Amino acid sequence: MEITLKAARINKNLTQEEAGKLIGVSADVISNWERAVSFPDVLQLKAIEKAYGVEYKQLIFLPA
């Protein structure tokens, strides 16, 4: 199952700020990822997997 980064965050009932704290980045960075302005590095992808409970290969980095 593929899912956008924003949908994965919303499925966990997290705000961008809460997600940022779990992943170790600012809410602005989360926003940029969700809008495909920038993209996470490998270590950040691992943190996203843990915070959102998804595998990186399930994530779609396109604007939602």
Coordinates of N, CA and C in Angstrom, one line a residue, residues 2-60:
E2 N 0.6 2.1 -0.9 CA 1.4 3.4 -1.0 C 0.6 4.5 -0.4
I3 N 1.3 5.5 0.2 CA 0.6 6.5 1.0 C 1.5 7.8 0.9
T4 N 0.9 8.9 0.8 CA 1.7 10.2 0.8 C 2.2 10.4 2.2
L5 N 3.2 11.2 2.3 CA 3.8 11.5 3.6 C 2.8 12.2 4.5
K6 N 2.0 13.1 3.9 CA 1.0 13.8 4.7 C 0.0 12.9 5.3
A7 N -0.5 12.0 4.4 CA -1.5 11.0 4.8 C -1.0 10.1 5.9
A8 N 0.3 9.7 5.8 CA 0.9 8.8 6.9 C 0.9 9.6 8.2
R9 N 1.3 10.9 8.2 CA 1.3 11.7 9.4 C -0.1 11.8 10.0
I10 N -1.1 12.1 9.1 CA -2.5 12.3 9.6 C -3.0 11.0 10.2
N11 N -2.7 9.9 9.6 CA -3.1 8.6 10.1 C -2.6 8.3 11.5
K12 N -1.5 9.0 11.9 CA -1.0 8.8 13.3 C -1.5 10.0 14.2
N13 N -2.4 10.8 13.6 CA -3.0 11.9 14.4 C -1.9 12.8 14.9
L14 N -0.9 13.1 14.1 CA 0.2 14.0 14.5 C 0.1 15.3 13.7
T15 N 0.3 16.4 14.4 CA 0.5 17.7 13.7 C 1.9 17.7 13.1
Q16 N 2.2 18.7 12.3 CA 3.5 18.8 11.7 C 4.5 19.0 12.8
E17 N 4.2 19.8 13.8 CA 5.1 20.1 14.9 C 5.4 18.8 15.7
E18 N 4.3 18.1 16.0 CA 4.5 16.8 16.8 C 5.4 15.8 16.0
A19 N 5.1 15.7 14.7 CA 5.9 14.8 13.8 C 7.3 15.3 13.8
G20 N 7.5 16.6 13.6 CA 8.9 17.1 13.6 C 9.7 16.7 14.9
K21 N 9.0 16.8 16.0 CA 9.7 16.5 17.3 C 10.1 15.0 17.3
L22 N 9.2 14.2 16.8 CA 9.5 12.7 16.8 C 10.7 12.4 15.8
I23 N 10.7 13.1 14.7 CA 11.7 12.8 13.7 C 13.0 13.6 13.9
G24 N 12.9 14.7 14.6 CA 14.1 15.5 14.9 C 14.3 16.7 13.9
V25 N 13.2 17.2 13.4 CA 13.3 18.3 12.5 C 12.2 19.3 12.8
S26 N 12.2 20.5 12.2 CA 11.1 21.5 12.5 C 9.9 21.2 11.7
A27 N 8.8 21.8 12.1 CA 7.5 21.7 11.4 C 7.7 22.2 10.0
D28 N 8.5 23.2 9.8 CA 8.7 23.8 8.4 C 9.3 22.7 7.5
V29 N 10.2 21.9 8.1 CA 10.8 20.8 7.3 C 9.8 19.8 6.9
I30 N 9.0 19.4 7.8 CA 7.9 18.5 7.6 C 7.0 19.0 6.4
S31 N 6.6 20.3 6.5 CA 5.8 21.0 5.5 C 6.5 20.9 4.1
N32 N 7.8 21.2 4.1 CA 8.5 21.1 2.8 C 8.6 19.7 2.2
W33 N 8.7 18.7 3.1 CA 8.7 17.3 2.6 C 7.3 17.0 2.0
E34 N 6.3 17.4 2.7 CA 4.9 17.1 2.3 C 4.5 17.8 1.0
R35 N 5.2 18.9 0.7 CA 4.9 19.6 -0.5 C 5.9 19.3 -1.6
A36 N 6.8 18.4 -1.3 CA 7.9 17.9 -2.3 C 8.8 19.1 -2.6
V37 N 9.0 20.0 -1.7 CA 9.9 21.1 -1.9 C 11.4 20.6 -1.6
S38 N 11.5 19.7 -0.6 CA 12.7 19.1 -0.2 C 12.4 17.7 0.2
F39 N 13.4 16.9 0.4 CA 13.2 15.5 0.7 C 14.1 15.0 1.9
P40 N 13.7 14.1 2.7 CA 14.5 13.6 3.8 C 15.7 12.8 3.4
D41 N 16.7 12.8 4.2 CA 17.9 12.0 4.0 C 17.6 10.6 4.5
V42 N 18.6 9.7 4.4 CA 18.4 8.3 4.9 C 18.1 8.2 6.4
L43 N 18.8 8.9 7.2 CA 18.6 8.9 8.6 C 17.2 9.4 9.0
Q44 N 16.8 10.4 8.3 CA 15.4 11.0 8.5 C 14.4 10.0 8.0
L45 N 14.6 9.3 7.0 CA 13.7 8.3 6.5 C 13.5 7.2 7.5
K46 N 14.5 6.8 8.2 CA 14.4 5.8 9.3 C 13.6 6.3 10.4
A47 N 13.7 7.6 10.8 CA 12.9 8.2 11.8 C 11.5 8.3 11.4
I48 N 11.2 8.6 10.1 CA 9.9 8.7 9.6 C 9.2 7.3 9.7
E49 N 9.9 6.3 9.3 CA 9.4 4.9 9.4 C 9.0 4.6 10.8
K50 N 9.8 4.9 11.8 CA 9.5 4.6 13.2 C 8.3 5.5 13.7
A51 N 8.3 6.8 13.4 CA 7.3 7.7 13.9 C 5.9 7.4 13.2
Y52 N 5.9 7.0 11.9 CA 4.7 6.8 11.2 C 4.2 5.4 11.1
G53 N 5.1 4.4 11.4 CA 4.8 3.0 11.3 C 4.6 2.5 9.9
V54 N 5.4 3.1 9.0 CA 5.4 2.7 7.6 C 6.8 2.5 7.1
E55 N 7.0 1.7 6.0 CA 8.3 1.5 5.4 C 8.5 2.6 4.4
Y56 N 9.7 3.0 4.2 CA 10.0 4.1 3.3 C 9.5 3.8 1.9
K57 N 9.6 2.6 1.5 CA 9.2 2.2 0.1 C 7.6 2.4 -0.1
Q58 N 6.9 2.5 1.0 CA 5.4 2.8 0.9 C 5.1 4.2 0.7
L59 N 6.1 5.1 1.0 CA 5.8 6.5 1.0 C 5.9 7.1 -0.4
I60 N 5.0 8.0 -0.7 CA 5.0 8.8 -2.0 C 5.3 10.2 -1.6

